[in-house]
Short mmCIF file of C-alpha atoms and ligand atoms in Angstrom, two decimals:
data_model
loop_
_atom_site.label_atom_id
_atom_site.label_comp_id
_atom_site.label_asym_id
_atom_site.label_seq_id
_atom_site.Cartn_x
_atom_site.Cartn_y
_atom_site.Cartn_z
CA MET A 1 -2.54 -33.50 -15.73
CA GLN A 2 1.17 -34.34 -14.31
CA THR A 3 1.67 -33.54 -10.76
CA ILE A 4 4.43 -33.38 -8.22
CA ARG A 5 5.10 -33.34 -4.79
CA ALA A 6 5.81 -30.20 -3.27
CA LEU A 7 5.41 -28.70 0.48
CA VAL A 8 2.46 -26.09 0.54
CA LYS A 9 1.12 -23.74 2.97
CA THR A 10 -2.30 -24.48 2.07
CA GLU A 11 -4.15 -21.91 4.48
CA PRO A 12 -3.60 -19.16 6.89
CA GLY A 13 -2.14 -20.70 9.98
CA VAL A 14 0.78 -22.97 11.57
CA GLY A 15 1.94 -25.89 9.44
CA LEU A 16 2.86 -27.31 5.88
CA GLN A 17 1.38 -30.12 3.72
CA LEU A 18 2.88 -32.43 1.25
CA GLN A 19 0.86 -32.07 -1.49
CA ASP A 20 0.36 -32.81 -5.20
CA ILE A 21 0.35 -29.86 -7.30
CA PRO A 22 0.42 -29.49 -11.48
CA LEU A 23 3.66 -29.71 -12.92
CA PRO A 24 5.03 -26.44 -13.77
CA GLU A 25 4.27 -25.48 -17.14
CA LEU A 26 7.02 -24.41 -19.40
CA ARG A 27 6.73 -20.38 -20.10
CA PRO A 28 8.60 -18.15 -22.82
CA ASN A 29 11.80 -17.24 -21.06
CA HIS A 30 11.35 -19.64 -18.49
CA VAL A 31 13.59 -22.81 -17.51
CA ARG A 32 11.90 -25.80 -15.50
CA ILE A 33 14.14 -27.22 -12.69
CA ARG A 34 14.24 -30.96 -11.74
CA VAL A 35 15.11 -30.33 -7.65
CA LEU A 36 17.71 -32.45 -6.19
CA LYS A 37 18.24 -30.75 -2.93
CA SER A 38 16.94 -27.72 -1.13
CA SER A 39 17.88 -26.25 2.17
CA ILE A 40 15.24 -24.82 5.19
CA CYS A 41 15.81 -20.85 5.64
CA GLY A 42 14.61 -19.02 8.58
CA THR A 43 12.15 -17.35 6.50
CA ASP A 44 10.65 -20.76 5.59
CA LEU A 45 10.39 -21.44 9.29
CA HIS A 46 8.54 -18.00 9.60
CA ILE A 47 5.95 -19.29 6.96
CA TYR A 48 5.26 -22.75 8.77
CA GLU A 49 4.60 -21.14 12.17
CA TRP A 50 2.92 -18.41 10.54
CA ASP A 51 4.05 -15.41 11.94
CA ASP A 52 3.02 -11.63 11.71
CA TRP A 53 5.03 -11.19 8.49
CA ALA A 54 4.05 -14.66 6.98
CA ALA A 55 0.47 -13.68 7.53
CA ARG A 56 0.89 -10.24 5.99
CA THR A 57 3.20 -11.44 2.95
CA ILE A 58 2.26 -15.38 2.06
CA GLN A 59 -1.02 -15.64 -0.14
CA PRO A 60 -2.06 -19.82 0.43
CA PRO A 61 -2.09 -21.72 -1.26
CA MET A 62 1.77 -21.33 -1.89
CA ALA A 63 4.44 -24.25 -2.34
CA ILE A 64 7.35 -22.63 -0.20
CA GLY A 65 11.02 -23.02 -0.69
CA HIS A 66 13.98 -20.97 -2.15
CA GLU A 67 17.09 -22.70 -1.64
CA TYR A 68 17.80 -25.49 -3.84
CA VAL A 69 20.12 -27.20 -6.72
CA GLY A 70 18.92 -29.21 -9.28
CA VAL A 71 19.42 -29.67 -13.15
CA VAL A 72 17.63 -28.20 -16.07
CA ASP A 73 14.46 -30.35 -16.68
CA ALA A 74 13.26 -28.37 -19.97
CA VAL A 75 13.22 -24.72 -21.24
CA GLY A 76 10.86 -22.54 -22.48
CA SER A 77 10.84 -20.73 -25.85
CA ASN A 78 13.08 -17.84 -26.02
CA VAL A 79 15.78 -19.65 -24.25
CA HIS A 80 18.97 -20.40 -25.96
CA ASP A 81 21.69 -20.73 -23.82
CA HIS A 82 20.44 -23.62 -21.18
CA PHE A 83 19.96 -27.19 -21.62
CA PRO A 84 18.37 -30.13 -20.19
CA GLY A 85 20.86 -31.82 -17.37
CA GLU A 86 23.00 -28.80 -17.02
CA LEU A 87 23.21 -28.47 -12.78
CA VAL A 88 21.84 -25.14 -11.73
CA THR A 89 20.43 -23.28 -8.97
CA GLY A 90 18.57 -19.98 -8.65
CA GLU A 91 18.51 -16.55 -7.26
CA GLY A 92 15.56 -16.30 -5.23
CA HIS A 93 14.91 -12.54 -6.03
CA LEU A 94 12.87 -11.75 -9.28
CA VAL A 95 13.51 -8.09 -10.27
CA CYS A 96 11.80 -6.04 -12.48
CA GLY A 97 14.25 -4.92 -14.96
CA HIS A 98 12.86 -1.49 -15.91
CA CYS A 99 13.50 0.32 -12.80
CA ARG A 100 16.26 2.75 -12.45
CA ASN A 101 18.47 0.36 -10.15
CA CYS A 102 17.51 -2.41 -12.14
CA LEU A 103 18.89 -0.25 -15.45
CA ALA A 104 21.87 0.53 -13.66
CA GLY A 105 23.02 -3.04 -12.93
CA ARG A 106 21.86 -2.56 -9.04
CA ARG A 107 19.10 -5.35 -9.31
CA HIS A 108 19.41 -6.02 -5.79
CA LEU A 109 18.14 -3.10 -5.04
CA CYS A 110 15.08 -3.33 -7.07
CA PRO A 111 11.96 -1.80 -5.49
CA ASN A 112 9.74 -4.37 -7.26
CA THR A 113 11.62 -7.64 -5.89
CA ARG A 114 9.54 -10.64 -5.68
CA GLY A 115 10.53 -13.70 -3.84
CA VAL A 116 10.45 -17.45 -5.04
CA GLY A 117 8.82 -19.61 -2.52
CA VAL A 118 6.85 -16.11 -1.01
CA ASP A 119 5.25 -14.67 -3.66
CA ARG A 120 5.35 -17.46 -6.41
CA PRO A 121 5.56 -21.24 -6.11
CA GLY A 122 9.22 -22.24 -4.80
CA ALA A 123 11.56 -25.03 -4.53
CA PHE A 124 10.29 -27.19 -1.82
CA ALA A 125 8.98 -29.51 -4.79
CA GLU A 126 10.26 -32.03 -7.11
CA TYR A 127 10.44 -29.26 -10.13
CA ILE A 128 10.25 -25.54 -10.06
CA SER A 129 10.29 -22.84 -12.96
CA ILE A 130 11.98 -19.78 -12.48
CA PRO A 131 12.92 -16.94 -15.28
CA VAL A 132 16.10 -17.65 -17.05
CA ALA A 133 17.66 -14.27 -16.27
CA ASN A 134 17.66 -16.04 -12.27
CA VAL A 135 19.60 -19.09 -13.29
CA TRP A 136 22.85 -19.79 -12.17
CA HIS A 137 24.91 -22.22 -13.49
CA CYS A 138 26.87 -24.21 -10.92
CA ASP A 139 30.42 -25.81 -10.79
CA PRO A 140 29.59 -29.64 -10.89
CA ASN A 141 33.19 -29.97 -8.69
CA ILE A 142 31.16 -28.06 -5.59
CA PRO A 143 29.19 -30.63 -3.74
CA LEU A 144 25.26 -30.46 -4.10
CA ASP A 145 24.56 -30.06 -0.35
CA ILE A 146 26.90 -26.51 -0.40
CA LEU A 147 24.85 -25.46 -3.76
CA SER A 148 21.87 -26.21 -2.15
CA CYS A 149 22.76 -23.28 0.22
CA PHE A 150 23.82 -20.52 -2.39
CA ASP A 151 21.09 -18.32 -1.73
CA PRO A 152 21.90 -17.92 2.22
CA PHE A 153 25.82 -18.40 1.26
CA GLY A 154 24.93 -15.14 -0.80
CA ASN A 155 23.43 -13.12 1.86
CA ALA A 156 26.80 -14.06 3.99
CA THR A 157 28.86 -13.18 1.11
CA HIS A 158 26.88 -9.92 0.16
CA THR A 159 27.49 -8.95 3.81
CA ALA A 160 31.05 -10.27 4.83
CA LEU A 161 32.16 -8.62 1.28
CA SER A 162 30.47 -5.23 1.92
CA PHE A 163 33.52 -3.90 3.91
CA ASN A 164 37.30 -4.93 3.30
CA MET A 165 38.51 -7.33 6.25
CA VAL A 166 42.09 -7.58 5.53
CA GLY A 167 43.71 -7.73 8.64
CA GLU A 168 41.31 -6.09 10.09
CA ASP A 169 38.99 -6.95 13.79
CA VAL A 170 35.86 -8.27 12.83
CA LEU A 171 32.57 -8.73 15.45
CA ILE A 172 29.69 -11.20 14.29
CA THR A 173 26.75 -11.12 16.15
CA GLY A 174 24.53 -13.92 15.60
CA ALA A 175 25.83 -17.30 14.29
CA GLY A 176 23.07 -18.98 12.57
CA PRO A 177 23.69 -20.43 9.44
CA ILE A 178 24.49 -17.11 8.00
CA GLY A 179 26.67 -15.67 10.84
CA LEU A 180 28.61 -19.08 10.51
CA MET A 181 29.21 -19.04 6.75
CA ALA A 182 30.38 -15.29 7.34
CA THR A 183 32.51 -16.43 10.04
CA ALA A 184 34.32 -18.49 7.27
CA ILE A 185 34.70 -15.77 4.97
CA ALA A 186 35.90 -13.63 7.29
CA ARG A 187 38.69 -15.84 7.84
CA HIS A 188 38.97 -16.41 3.95
CA VAL A 189 39.59 -12.90 3.14
CA GLY A 190 42.36 -12.12 5.57
CA ALA A 191 40.57 -10.83 9.00
CA ARG A 192 42.73 -10.64 12.46
CA HIS A 193 40.23 -11.52 14.88
CA VAL A 194 36.69 -12.71 14.12
CA VAL A 195 34.87 -12.74 17.44
CA VAL A 196 31.13 -14.44 17.47
CA THR A 197 28.77 -13.85 20.01
CA ASP A 198 25.45 -16.37 20.37
CA LEU A 199 23.38 -17.19 23.01
CA THR A 200 23.43 -20.80 21.94
CA GLY A 201 26.27 -23.52 22.91
CA TYR A 202 25.86 -25.39 20.28
CA ARG A 203 26.19 -22.64 17.39
CA ARG A 204 29.16 -21.26 19.31
CA LYS A 205 30.78 -24.29 19.08
CA LEU A 206 30.24 -24.57 15.05
CA ALA A 207 31.45 -20.76 14.97
CA ALA A 208 34.59 -22.29 16.58
CA ARG A 209 35.02 -24.60 13.85
CA MET A 210 34.27 -21.89 11.04
CA GLY A 211 37.28 -20.19 12.26
CA ALA A 212 36.13 -17.86 15.15
CA THR A 213 39.08 -16.41 17.05
CA LEU A 214 36.45 -16.76 19.89
CA ALA A 215 33.16 -17.35 20.37
CA LEU A 216 31.14 -16.03 23.37
CA ASP A 217 28.08 -15.99 25.15
CA PRO A 218 27.47 -12.13 25.07
CA GLY A 219 25.44 -12.83 28.34
CA GLN A 220 28.56 -13.91 30.14
CA TYR A 221 31.26 -11.76 28.64
CA SER A 222 31.26 -8.17 27.69
CA LEU A 223 32.75 -6.90 24.32
CA GLN A 224 35.11 -4.84 26.12
CA GLU A 225 36.29 -7.77 28.19
CA ILE A 226 36.76 -9.63 24.99
CA MET A 227 38.70 -6.95 23.27
CA ALA A 228 40.86 -6.52 26.51
CA LYS A 229 41.69 -10.26 25.92
CA LEU A 230 42.58 -9.99 22.61
CA GLY A 231 45.00 -6.80 23.06
CA MET A 232 42.49 -4.77 20.92
CA LYS A 233 42.91 -1.04 21.76
CA GLU A 234 40.41 0.90 19.76
CA GLY A 235 37.43 -1.48 19.00
CA PHE A 236 36.43 -3.50 15.89
CA ASP A 237 36.92 -2.24 12.70
CA VAL A 238 33.93 -3.97 10.92
CA GLY A 239 30.89 -5.59 12.66
CA LEU A 240 28.10 -7.66 10.72
CA GLU A 241 24.77 -7.91 12.82
CA MET A 242 23.27 -11.30 11.94
CA SER A 243 21.08 -12.19 15.00
CA GLY A 244 18.23 -9.42 14.73
CA SER A 245 18.93 -8.79 18.22
CA PRO A 246 18.42 -4.89 19.49
CA GLN A 247 20.70 -5.75 22.55
CA ALA A 248 23.31 -7.19 20.12
CA LEU A 249 23.14 -3.97 18.03
CA VAL A 250 23.62 -1.60 21.02
CA ASP A 251 26.62 -3.46 22.17
CA MET A 252 27.88 -3.72 18.68
CA LEU A 253 27.79 -0.11 18.33
CA ALA A 254 29.73 0.52 21.79
CA ALA A 255 32.38 -1.49 20.73
CA MET A 256 33.39 -0.30 17.28
CA CYS A 257 36.34 1.72 16.40
CA HIS A 258 35.69 5.13 15.18
CA GLY A 259 35.38 5.32 11.90
CA GLY A 260 34.16 1.23 11.99
CA LYS A 261 31.75 0.12 9.55
CA ILE A 262 28.39 -1.94 10.39
CA ALA A 263 26.49 -4.31 7.90
CA LEU A 264 22.93 -5.13 9.19
CA LEU A 265 21.18 -8.32 7.77
CA GLY A 266 19.51 -9.51 10.98
CA LEU A 267 15.95 -8.38 11.01
CA LEU A 268 15.26 -6.06 13.78
CA PRO A 269 11.80 -5.64 15.69
CA THR A 270 10.17 -2.64 14.82
CA GLY A 271 10.97 0.21 16.95
CA ALA A 272 14.40 -0.77 17.74
CA GLY A 273 16.47 1.99 19.05
CA ILE A 274 19.93 2.89 18.94
CA ASP A 275 22.31 5.76 20.69
CA TRP A 276 22.86 8.22 17.32
CA ASP A 277 25.62 9.67 19.39
CA LYS A 278 27.95 6.41 18.92
CA VAL A 279 26.95 6.58 15.01
CA ILE A 280 27.61 10.45 14.76
CA PHE A 281 30.33 11.11 17.02
CA HIS A 282 32.16 7.85 16.13
CA GLY A 283 31.95 8.44 12.35
CA LEU A 284 30.66 4.75 11.95
CA THR A 285 29.26 3.65 8.52
CA ILE A 286 25.97 1.69 8.64
CA LYS A 287 24.74 -0.38 5.42
CA GLY A 288 21.52 -2.39 5.29
CA ILE A 289 21.82 -5.85 3.66
CA TYR A 290 18.93 -7.37 1.43
CA GLY A 291 19.64 -10.19 -0.93
CA ARG A 292 22.52 -10.86 -3.18
CA GLU A 293 24.10 -8.71 -5.84
CA MET A 294 23.25 -10.42 -8.98
CA PHE A 295 25.44 -11.59 -9.93
CA GLU A 296 28.68 -10.56 -8.70
CA THR A 297 28.04 -12.12 -5.27
CA TRP A 298 27.24 -15.52 -6.94
CA TYR A 299 30.88 -15.12 -8.69
CA LYS A 300 32.48 -14.58 -5.59
CA MET A 301 30.72 -17.43 -3.60
CA THR A 302 31.99 -19.92 -6.40
CA THR A 303 35.15 -18.72 -6.61
CA MET A 304 36.03 -18.65 -2.80
CA VAL A 305 35.04 -22.03 -2.61
CA GLN A 306 37.09 -22.81 -5.56
CA SER A 307 39.94 -21.07 -3.71
CA GLY A 308 39.64 -23.26 -0.40
CA LEU A 309 36.62 -21.60 1.30
CA ASP A 310 34.63 -24.48 3.45
CA ILE A 311 31.29 -24.15 4.53
CA ALA A 312 30.44 -27.51 4.74
CA PRO A 313 30.44 -27.67 8.57
CA VAL A 314 27.48 -25.50 8.62
CA ILE A 315 25.30 -28.14 7.09
CA THR A 316 24.31 -30.34 9.93
CA HIS A 317 21.30 -32.38 8.96
CA ARG A 318 19.73 -34.07 6.11
CA PHE A 319 16.26 -35.40 5.66
CA PRO A 320 14.29 -37.14 2.78
CA TYR A 321 11.64 -34.75 1.83
CA HIS A 322 9.11 -36.06 3.36
CA GLU A 323 10.40 -36.23 6.76
CA PHE A 324 10.31 -32.27 6.37
CA GLU A 325 8.39 -31.97 9.94
CA GLN A 326 11.71 -33.18 11.39
CA GLY A 327 13.66 -30.95 9.50
CA PHE A 328 11.39 -28.20 10.99
CA ALA A 329 11.11 -29.22 14.50
CA LEU A 330 15.00 -29.18 14.23
CA MET A 331 15.27 -25.54 12.73
CA ARG A 332 12.86 -24.57 15.90
CA SER A 333 15.03 -26.08 18.31
CA GLY A 334 18.30 -23.86 17.05
CA GLN A 335 20.26 -27.06 17.87
CA CYS A 336 21.54 -27.11 14.02
CA GLY A 337 23.18 -25.07 11.19
CA LYS A 338 21.76 -25.77 7.96
CA VAL A 339 19.04 -28.26 7.34
CA ILE A 340 19.02 -30.15 3.55
CA LEU A 341 15.48 -31.91 2.54
CA ASP A 342 16.73 -34.50 -0.58
CA TRP A 343 13.98 -34.40 -3.18
CA ALA A 344 16.33 -37.02 -5.87
CA GLU A 345 15.10 -39.83 -3.88
CA ALA A 346 11.52 -38.85 -4.84
CA GLU A 347 11.85 -40.68 -8.22
CA ASN A 348 12.20 -43.78 -6.34
CA ASP A 349 8.59 -43.38 -4.65
ZN1 ZN B 401 16.77 -18.20 2.37
ZN1 ZN B 402 13.47 -3.12 -10.73
#
């Protein structure tokens, strides 16, 4: 049996193991991809740390990881429009194809969604197999590091493009990698002020690099002070909550203009409460975001990069895959943007 190297959650508990697992077999309607680079997601960190969500969700043994770029290695039967050697990445959400939303083309709203590297073997491996419907052909002019981040870049794009930002004042709470990418997108699509809040100085500096008008510590400055400083009179037009902090959401709600629009991406803890008066009397719109629109979000990511959007500063660290422990330690510290694992060099082992 041919085997490949993969990062596996072998049993319940903290940690990951580098292991040999079987090469994914070629199944009908599937494409096998040789992974070149993958990137570490907050989700992967949750799985590493084995928090409540991970314990509820992951059934070991499971090879994890869902953000990657690679080349088509081989295709299963019934696959006619993908060929070995093509540069590809993949949508990490597998949808059922037969529910109301799937049939209506709203596949990101499928209630039967399953996740690569969560419910089925993932991309922290030399090879991965995914359904042909999940394959995205990459523009080879886009750097591999950036292509390896298309999954979270897609979260940022889906969130940021949910509401019109042209000439608007935008508040982004949370400057993790997705908040940072959203900052660059807001700037790219023509927002006026893009205010970013984060508790970490390292990430505030990155936010400034991504085009934030101001990147501030919410413990030091109130949003009302910031608005006064910028000459804003009525509050933010668009809010993107990307921190998962209940306080950040409370502060955001108090700083929105009447009729403002909020997209929620950060996962809030169970029971996090808000002042509903702010939503009702101020006529706010709140939209929850999960995943990426298939495949409109992927199209927009590609075309925004082709038209000058640069998310490269978000990628701060790179490691060969066997130094994954360093990558995860860095993720835990928060002193990083996106951390990339290189799998291509596995060939030289
Ligand atoms: Zn992810
Ligand atoms: Zn469905």
